[in-house]
JSON list of C-alpha atoms and ligand atoms in Angstrom, two decimals:
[
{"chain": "A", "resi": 1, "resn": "UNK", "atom": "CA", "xyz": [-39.97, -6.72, 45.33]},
{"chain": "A", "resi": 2, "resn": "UNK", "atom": "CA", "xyz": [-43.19, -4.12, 45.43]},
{"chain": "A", "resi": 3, "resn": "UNK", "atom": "CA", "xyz": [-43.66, -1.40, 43.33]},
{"chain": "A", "resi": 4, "resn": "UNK", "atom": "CA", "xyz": [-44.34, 2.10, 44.63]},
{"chain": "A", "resi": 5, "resn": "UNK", "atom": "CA", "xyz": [-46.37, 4.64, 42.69]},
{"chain": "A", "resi": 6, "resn": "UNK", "atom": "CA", "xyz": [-45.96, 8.32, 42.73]},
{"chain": "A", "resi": 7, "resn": "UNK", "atom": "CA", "xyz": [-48.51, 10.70, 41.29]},
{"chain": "A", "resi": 8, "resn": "UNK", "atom": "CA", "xyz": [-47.88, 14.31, 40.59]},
{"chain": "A", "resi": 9, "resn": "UNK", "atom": "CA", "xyz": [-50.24, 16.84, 39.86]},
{"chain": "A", "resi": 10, "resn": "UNK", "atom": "CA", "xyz": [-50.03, 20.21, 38.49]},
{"chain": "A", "resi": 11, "resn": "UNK", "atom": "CA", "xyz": [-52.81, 22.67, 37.30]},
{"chain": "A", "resi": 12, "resn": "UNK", "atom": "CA", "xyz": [-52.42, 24.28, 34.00]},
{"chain": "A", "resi": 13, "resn": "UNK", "atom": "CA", "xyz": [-53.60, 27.92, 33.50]},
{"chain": "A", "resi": 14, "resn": "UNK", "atom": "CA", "xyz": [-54.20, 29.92, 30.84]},
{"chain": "A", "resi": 15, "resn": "UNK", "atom": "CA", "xyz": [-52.45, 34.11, 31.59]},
{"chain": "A", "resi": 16, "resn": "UNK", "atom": "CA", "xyz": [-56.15, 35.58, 31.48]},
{"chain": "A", "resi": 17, "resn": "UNK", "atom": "CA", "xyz": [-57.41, 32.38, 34.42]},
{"chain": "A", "resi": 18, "resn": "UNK", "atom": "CA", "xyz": [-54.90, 33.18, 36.55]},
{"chain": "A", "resi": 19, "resn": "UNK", "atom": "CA", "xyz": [-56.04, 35.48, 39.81]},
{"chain": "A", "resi": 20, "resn": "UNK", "atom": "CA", "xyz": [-54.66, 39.26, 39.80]},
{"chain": "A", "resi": 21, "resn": "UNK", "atom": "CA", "xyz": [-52.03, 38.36, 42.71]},
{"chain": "A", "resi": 22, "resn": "UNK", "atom": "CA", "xyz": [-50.83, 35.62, 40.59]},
{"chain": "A", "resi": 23, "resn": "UNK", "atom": "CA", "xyz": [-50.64, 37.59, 37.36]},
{"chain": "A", "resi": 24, "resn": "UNK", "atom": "CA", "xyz": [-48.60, 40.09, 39.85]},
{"chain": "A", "resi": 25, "resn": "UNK", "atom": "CA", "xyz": [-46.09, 38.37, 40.72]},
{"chain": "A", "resi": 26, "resn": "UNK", "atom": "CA", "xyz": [-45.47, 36.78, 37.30]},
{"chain": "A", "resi": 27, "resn": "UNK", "atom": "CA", "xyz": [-44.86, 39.73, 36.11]},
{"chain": "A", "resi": 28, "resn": "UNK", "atom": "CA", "xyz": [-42.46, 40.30, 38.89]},
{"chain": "A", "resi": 29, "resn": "UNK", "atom": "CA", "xyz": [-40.81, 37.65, 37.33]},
{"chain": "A", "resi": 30, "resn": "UNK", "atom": "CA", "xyz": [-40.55, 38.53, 33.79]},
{"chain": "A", "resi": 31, "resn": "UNK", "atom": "CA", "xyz": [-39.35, 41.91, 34.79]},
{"chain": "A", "resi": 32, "resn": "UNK", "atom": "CA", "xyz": [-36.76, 40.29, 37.02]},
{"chain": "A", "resi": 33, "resn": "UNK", "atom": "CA", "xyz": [-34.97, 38.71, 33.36]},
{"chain": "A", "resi": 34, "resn": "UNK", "atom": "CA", "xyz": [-33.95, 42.27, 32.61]},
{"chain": "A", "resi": 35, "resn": "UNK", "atom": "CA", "xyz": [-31.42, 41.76, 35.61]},
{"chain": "A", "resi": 36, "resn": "UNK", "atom": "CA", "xyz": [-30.13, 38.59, 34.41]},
{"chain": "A", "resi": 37, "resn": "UNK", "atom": "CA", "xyz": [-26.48, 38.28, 33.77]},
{"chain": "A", "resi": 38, "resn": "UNK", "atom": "CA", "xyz": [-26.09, 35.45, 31.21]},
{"chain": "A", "resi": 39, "resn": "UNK", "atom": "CA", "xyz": [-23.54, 36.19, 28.44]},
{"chain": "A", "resi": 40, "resn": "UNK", "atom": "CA", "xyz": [-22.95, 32.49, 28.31]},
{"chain": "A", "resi": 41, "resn": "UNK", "atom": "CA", "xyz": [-26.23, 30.50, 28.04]},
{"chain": "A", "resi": 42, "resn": "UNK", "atom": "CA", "xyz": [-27.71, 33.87, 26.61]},
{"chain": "A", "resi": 43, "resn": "UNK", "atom": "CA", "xyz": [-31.00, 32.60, 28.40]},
{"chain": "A", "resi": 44, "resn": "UNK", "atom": "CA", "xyz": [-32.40, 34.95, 30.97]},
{"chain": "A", "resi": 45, "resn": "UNK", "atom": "CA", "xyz": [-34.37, 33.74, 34.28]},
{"chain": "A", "resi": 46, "resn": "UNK", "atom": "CA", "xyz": [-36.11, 35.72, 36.47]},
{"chain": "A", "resi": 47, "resn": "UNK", "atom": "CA", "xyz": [-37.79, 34.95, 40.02]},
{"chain": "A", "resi": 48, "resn": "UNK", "atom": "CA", "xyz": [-40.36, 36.68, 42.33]},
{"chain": "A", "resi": 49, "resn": "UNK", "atom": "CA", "xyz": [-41.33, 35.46, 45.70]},
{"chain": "A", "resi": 50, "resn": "UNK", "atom": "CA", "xyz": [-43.98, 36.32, 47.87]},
{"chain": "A", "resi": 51, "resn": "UNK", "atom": "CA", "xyz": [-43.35, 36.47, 51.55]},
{"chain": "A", "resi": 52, "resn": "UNK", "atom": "CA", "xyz": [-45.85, 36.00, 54.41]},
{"chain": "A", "resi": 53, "resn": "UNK", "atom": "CA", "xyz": [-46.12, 39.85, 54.92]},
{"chain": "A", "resi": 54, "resn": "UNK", "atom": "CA", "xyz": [-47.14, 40.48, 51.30]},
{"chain": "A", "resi": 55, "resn": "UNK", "atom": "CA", "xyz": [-43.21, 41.82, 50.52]},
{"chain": "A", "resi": 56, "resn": "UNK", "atom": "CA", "xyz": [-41.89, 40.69, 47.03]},
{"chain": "A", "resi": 57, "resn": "UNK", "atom": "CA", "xyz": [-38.38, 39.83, 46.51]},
{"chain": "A", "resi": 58, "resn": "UNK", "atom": "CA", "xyz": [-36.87, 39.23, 42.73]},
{"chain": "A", "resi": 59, "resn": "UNK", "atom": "CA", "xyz": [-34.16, 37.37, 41.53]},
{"chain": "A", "resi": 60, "resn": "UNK", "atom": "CA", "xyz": [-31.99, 36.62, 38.39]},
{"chain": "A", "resi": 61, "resn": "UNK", "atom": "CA", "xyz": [-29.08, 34.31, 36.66]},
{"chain": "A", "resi": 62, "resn": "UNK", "atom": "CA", "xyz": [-26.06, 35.57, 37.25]},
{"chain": "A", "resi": 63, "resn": "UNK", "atom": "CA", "xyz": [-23.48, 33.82, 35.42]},
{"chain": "A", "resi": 64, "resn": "UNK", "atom": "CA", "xyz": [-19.76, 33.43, 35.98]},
{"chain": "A", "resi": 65, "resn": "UNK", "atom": "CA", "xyz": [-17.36, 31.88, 33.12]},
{"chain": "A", "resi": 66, "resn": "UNK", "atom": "CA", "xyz": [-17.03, 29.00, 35.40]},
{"chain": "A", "resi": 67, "resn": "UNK", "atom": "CA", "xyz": [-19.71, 28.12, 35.12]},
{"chain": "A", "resi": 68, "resn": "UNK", "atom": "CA", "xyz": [-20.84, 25.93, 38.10]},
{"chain": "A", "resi": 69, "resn": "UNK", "atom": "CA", "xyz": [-20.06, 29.44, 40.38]},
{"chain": "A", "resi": 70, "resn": "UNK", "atom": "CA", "xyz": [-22.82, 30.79, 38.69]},
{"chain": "A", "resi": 71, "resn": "UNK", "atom": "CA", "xyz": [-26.48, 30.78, 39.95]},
{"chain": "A", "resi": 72, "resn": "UNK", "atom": "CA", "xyz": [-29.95, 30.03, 38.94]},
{"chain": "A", "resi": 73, "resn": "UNK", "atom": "CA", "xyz": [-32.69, 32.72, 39.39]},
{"chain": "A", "resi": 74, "resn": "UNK", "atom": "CA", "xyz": [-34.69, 31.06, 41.91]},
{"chain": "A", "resi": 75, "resn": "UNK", "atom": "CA", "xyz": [-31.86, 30.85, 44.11]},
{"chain": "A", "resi": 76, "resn": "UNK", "atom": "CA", "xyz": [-30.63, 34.38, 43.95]},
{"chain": "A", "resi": 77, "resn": "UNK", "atom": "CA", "xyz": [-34.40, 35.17, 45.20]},
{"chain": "A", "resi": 78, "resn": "UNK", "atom": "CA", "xyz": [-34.69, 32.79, 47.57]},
{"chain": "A", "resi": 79, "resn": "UNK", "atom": "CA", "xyz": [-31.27, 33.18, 49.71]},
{"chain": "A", "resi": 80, "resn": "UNK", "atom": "CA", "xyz": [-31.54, 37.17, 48.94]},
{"chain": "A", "resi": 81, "resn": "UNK", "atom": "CA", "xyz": [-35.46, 36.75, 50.26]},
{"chain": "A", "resi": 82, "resn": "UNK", "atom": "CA", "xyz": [-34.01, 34.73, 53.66]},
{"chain": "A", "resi": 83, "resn": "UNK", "atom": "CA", "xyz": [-31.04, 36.98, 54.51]},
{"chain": "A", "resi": 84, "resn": "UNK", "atom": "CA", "xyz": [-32.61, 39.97, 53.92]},
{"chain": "A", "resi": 85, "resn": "UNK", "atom": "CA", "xyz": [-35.59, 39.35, 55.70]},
{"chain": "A", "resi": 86, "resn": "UNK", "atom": "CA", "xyz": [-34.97, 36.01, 58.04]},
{"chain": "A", "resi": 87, "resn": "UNK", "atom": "CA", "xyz": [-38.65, 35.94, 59.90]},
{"chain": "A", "resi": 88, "resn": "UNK", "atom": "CA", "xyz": [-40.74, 36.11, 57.12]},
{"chain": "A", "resi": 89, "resn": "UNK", "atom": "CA", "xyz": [-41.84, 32.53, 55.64]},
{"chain": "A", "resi": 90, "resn": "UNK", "atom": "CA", "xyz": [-41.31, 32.07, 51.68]},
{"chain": "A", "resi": 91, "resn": "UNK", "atom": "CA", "xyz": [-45.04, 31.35, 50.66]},
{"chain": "A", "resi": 92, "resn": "UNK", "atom": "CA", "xyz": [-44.87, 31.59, 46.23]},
{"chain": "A", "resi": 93, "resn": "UNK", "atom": "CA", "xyz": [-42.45, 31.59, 43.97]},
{"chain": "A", "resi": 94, "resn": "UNK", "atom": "CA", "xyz": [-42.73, 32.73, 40.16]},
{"chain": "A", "resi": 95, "resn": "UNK", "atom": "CA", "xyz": [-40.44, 31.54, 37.57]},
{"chain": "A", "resi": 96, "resn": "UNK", "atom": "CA", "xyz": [-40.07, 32.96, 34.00]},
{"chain": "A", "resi": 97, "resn": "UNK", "atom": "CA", "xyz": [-37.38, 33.00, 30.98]},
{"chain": "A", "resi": 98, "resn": "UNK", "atom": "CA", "xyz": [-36.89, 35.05, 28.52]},
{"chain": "A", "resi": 99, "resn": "UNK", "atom": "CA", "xyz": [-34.69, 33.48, 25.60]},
{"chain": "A", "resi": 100, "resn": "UNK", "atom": "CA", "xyz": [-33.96, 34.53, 21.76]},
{"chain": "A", "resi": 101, "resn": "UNK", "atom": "CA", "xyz": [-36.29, 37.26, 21.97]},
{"chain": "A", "resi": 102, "resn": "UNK", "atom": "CA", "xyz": [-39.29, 36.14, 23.86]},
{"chain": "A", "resi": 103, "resn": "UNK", "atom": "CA", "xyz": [-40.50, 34.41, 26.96]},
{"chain": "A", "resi": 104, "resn": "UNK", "atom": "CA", "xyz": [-40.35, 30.64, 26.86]},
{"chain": "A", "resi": 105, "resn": "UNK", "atom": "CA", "xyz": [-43.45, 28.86, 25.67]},
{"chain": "A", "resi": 106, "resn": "UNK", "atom": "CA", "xyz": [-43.33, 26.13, 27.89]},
{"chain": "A", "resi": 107, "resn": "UNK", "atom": "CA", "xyz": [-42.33, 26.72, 31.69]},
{"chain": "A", "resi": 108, "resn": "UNK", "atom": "CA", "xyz": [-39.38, 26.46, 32.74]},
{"chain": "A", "resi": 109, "resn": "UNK", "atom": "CA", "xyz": [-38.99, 23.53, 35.78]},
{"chain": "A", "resi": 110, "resn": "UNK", "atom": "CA", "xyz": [-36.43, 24.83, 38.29]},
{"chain": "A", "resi": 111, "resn": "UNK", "atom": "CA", "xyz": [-33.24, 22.64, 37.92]},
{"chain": "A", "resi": 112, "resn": "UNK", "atom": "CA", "xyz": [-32.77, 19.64, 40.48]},
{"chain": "A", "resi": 113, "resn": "UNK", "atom": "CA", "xyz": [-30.37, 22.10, 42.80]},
{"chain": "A", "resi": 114, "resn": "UNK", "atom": "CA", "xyz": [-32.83, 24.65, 43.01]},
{"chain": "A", "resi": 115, "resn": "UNK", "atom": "CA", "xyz": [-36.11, 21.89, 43.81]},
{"chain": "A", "resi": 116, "resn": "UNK", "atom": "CA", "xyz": [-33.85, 20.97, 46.65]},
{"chain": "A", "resi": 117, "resn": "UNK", "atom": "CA", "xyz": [-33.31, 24.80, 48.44]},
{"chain": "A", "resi": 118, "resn": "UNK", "atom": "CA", "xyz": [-37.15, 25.30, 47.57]},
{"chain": "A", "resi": 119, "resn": "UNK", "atom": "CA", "xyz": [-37.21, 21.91, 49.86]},
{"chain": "A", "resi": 120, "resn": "UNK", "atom": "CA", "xyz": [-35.37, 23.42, 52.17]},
{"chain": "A", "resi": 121, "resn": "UNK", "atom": "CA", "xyz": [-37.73, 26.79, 52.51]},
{"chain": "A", "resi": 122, "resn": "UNK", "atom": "CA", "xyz": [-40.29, 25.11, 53.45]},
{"chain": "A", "resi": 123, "resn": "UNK", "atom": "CA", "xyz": [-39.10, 22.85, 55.52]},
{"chain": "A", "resi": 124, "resn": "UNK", "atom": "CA", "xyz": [-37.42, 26.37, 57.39]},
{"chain": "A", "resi": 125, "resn": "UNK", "atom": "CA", "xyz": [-40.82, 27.92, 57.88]},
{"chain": "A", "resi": 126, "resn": "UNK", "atom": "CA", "xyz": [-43.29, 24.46, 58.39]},
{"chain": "A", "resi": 127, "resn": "UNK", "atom": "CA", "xyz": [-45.15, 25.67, 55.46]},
{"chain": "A", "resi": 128, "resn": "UNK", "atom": "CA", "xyz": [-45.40, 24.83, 51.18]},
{"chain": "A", "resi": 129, "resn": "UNK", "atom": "CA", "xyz": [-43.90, 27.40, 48.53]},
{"chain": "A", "resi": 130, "resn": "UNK", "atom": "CA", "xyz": [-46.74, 27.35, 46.35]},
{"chain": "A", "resi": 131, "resn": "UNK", "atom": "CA", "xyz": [-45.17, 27.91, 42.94]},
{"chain": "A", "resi": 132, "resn": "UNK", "atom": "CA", "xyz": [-45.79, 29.70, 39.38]},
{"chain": "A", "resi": 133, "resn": "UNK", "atom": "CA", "xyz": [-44.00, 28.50, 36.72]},
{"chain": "A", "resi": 134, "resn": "UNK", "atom": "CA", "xyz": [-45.04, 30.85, 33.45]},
{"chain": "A", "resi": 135, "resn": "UNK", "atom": "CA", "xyz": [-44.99, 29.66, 30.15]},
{"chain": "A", "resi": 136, "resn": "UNK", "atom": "CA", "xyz": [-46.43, 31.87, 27.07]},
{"chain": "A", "resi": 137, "resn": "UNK", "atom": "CA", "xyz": [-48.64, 28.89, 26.29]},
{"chain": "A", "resi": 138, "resn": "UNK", "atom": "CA", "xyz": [-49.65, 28.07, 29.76]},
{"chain": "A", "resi": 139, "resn": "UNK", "atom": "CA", "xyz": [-48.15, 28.42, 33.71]},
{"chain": "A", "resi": 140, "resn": "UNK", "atom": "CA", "xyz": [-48.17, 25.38, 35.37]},
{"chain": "A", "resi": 141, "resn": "UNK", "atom": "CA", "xyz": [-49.30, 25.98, 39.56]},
{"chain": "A", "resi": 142, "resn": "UNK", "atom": "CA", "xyz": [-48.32, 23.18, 42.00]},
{"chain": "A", "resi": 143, "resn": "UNK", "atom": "CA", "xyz": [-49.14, 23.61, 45.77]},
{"chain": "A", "resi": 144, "resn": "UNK", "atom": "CA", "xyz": [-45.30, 22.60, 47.00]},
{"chain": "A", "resi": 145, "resn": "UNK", "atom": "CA", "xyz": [-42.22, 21.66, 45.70]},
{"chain": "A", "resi": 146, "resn": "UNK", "atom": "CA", "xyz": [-42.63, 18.28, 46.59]},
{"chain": "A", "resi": 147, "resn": "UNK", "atom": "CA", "xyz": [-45.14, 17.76, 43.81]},
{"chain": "A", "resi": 148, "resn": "UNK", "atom": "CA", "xyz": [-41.60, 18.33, 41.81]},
{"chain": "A", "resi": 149, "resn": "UNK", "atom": "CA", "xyz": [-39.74, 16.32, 43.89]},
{"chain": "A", "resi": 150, "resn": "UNK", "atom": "CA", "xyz": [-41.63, 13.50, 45.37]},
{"chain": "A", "resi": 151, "resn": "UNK", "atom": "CA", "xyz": [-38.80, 11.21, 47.13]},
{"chain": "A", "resi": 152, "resn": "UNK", "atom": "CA", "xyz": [-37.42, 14.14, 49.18]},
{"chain": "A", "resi": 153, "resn": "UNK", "atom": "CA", "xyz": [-33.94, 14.62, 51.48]},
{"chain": "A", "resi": 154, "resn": "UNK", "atom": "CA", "xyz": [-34.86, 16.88, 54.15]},
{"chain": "A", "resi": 155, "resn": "UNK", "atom": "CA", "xyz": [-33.25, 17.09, 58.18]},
{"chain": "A", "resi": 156, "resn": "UNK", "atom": "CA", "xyz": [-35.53, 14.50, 59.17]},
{"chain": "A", "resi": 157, "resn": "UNK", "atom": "CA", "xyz": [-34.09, 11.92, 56.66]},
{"chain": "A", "resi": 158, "resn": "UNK", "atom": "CA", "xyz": [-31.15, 12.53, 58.77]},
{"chain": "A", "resi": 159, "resn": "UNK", "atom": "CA", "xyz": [-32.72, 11.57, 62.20]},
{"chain": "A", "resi": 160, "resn": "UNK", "atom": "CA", "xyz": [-32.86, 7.50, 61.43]},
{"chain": "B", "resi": 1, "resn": "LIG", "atom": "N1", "xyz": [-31.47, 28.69, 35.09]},
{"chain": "B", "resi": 1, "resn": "LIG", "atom": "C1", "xyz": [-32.20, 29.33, 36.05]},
{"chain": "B", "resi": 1, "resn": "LIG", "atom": "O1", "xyz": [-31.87, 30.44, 36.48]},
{"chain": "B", "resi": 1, "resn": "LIG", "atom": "N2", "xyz": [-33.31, 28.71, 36.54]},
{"chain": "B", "resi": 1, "resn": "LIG", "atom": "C2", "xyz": [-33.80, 27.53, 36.08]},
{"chain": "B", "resi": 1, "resn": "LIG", "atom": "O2", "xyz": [-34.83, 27.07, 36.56]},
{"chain": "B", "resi": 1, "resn": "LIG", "atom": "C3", "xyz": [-33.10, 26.82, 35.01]},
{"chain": "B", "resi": 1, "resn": "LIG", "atom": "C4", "xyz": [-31.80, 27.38, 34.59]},
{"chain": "B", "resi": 1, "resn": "LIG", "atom": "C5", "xyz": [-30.32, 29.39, 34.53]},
{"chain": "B", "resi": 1, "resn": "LIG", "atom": "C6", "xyz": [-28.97, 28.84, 34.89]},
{"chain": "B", "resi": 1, "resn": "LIG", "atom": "C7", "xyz": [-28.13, 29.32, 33.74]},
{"chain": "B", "resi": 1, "resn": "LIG", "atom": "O3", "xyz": [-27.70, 30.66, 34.01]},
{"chain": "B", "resi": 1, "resn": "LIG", "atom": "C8", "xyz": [-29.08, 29.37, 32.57]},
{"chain": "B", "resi": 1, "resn": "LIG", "atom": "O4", "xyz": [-30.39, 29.35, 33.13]},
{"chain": "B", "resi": 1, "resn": "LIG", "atom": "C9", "xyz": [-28.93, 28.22, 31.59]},
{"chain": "B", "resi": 1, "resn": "LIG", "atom": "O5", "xyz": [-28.95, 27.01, 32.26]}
]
């Protein structure tokens, strides 16, 4: 038996450290809740993503009463952000909530389904999805999914 170790890193920011682009698109992101269709869970998501050309694309939660039909915000931006505009690479994503009457404190990690079609972008376009994930207290940054996902199923694990 040997033991593997896997490190993950992710850099904490205060709102007012953050750059302006990265402030922008958050914001993207918490306006993107207002769209969210969650009479169920109640709890509202919102995405932003920031192509290669600069274009911004939101997305929310839209829930269905059954509920595994339903989708997660990051995916509604991501597949509307591919079909709507195929050549351009997927280069950040920003993720906020909004629940009980205020955004979340902590940041919300995108669910195990979503980590995997994040994979899956940038393994597309051959290059990282850098993400935002914004909490009130602090928005935690990470270059790639894969800092989220560190043993990862892609095409190539297919190949062997
Ligand atoms: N949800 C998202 O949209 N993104 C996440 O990262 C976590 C969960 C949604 C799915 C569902 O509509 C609600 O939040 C509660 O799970």
């Amino acid at each position: 038996m040997k033991e593997i170790e896997i490190i993950s890193k992710a850099q904490v920011y205060g709102y007012d450290e953050l750059a302006g682009n990265d402030r922008e698109l958050i914001e993207k992101a918490k306006e993107a809740t207002r769209n969210s269709y969650a009479p169920y869970s109640k709890f509202c998501v919102g995405a932003a993503a920031r192509l290669a050309d600069g274009t911004i694309v939101t997305g929310s939660n839209q829930e269905n009463a059954a509920f595994p039909s339903g989708t997660c915000a990051e995916r509604t931006a991501l597949f509307y952000a591919n079909a709507r505009y195929p050549e351009q690479s997927v280069r950040e994503l920003a993720v906020a909530a909004f629940n009980r009457g205020k955004f979340t404190s902590s940041p919300i990690p995108p669910c195990g389904a979503c980590r995997q079609v994040i994979l899956g972008v940038e393994e597309r376009y051959g290059c990282p999805v850098r993400l935002l994930l914004y909490g009130e207290d602090g928005t935690y940054v990470v270059d790639s999914v894969k800092a989220l996902l560190p043993l990862q199923f892609t095409g190539e694990s297919m190949t062997e």
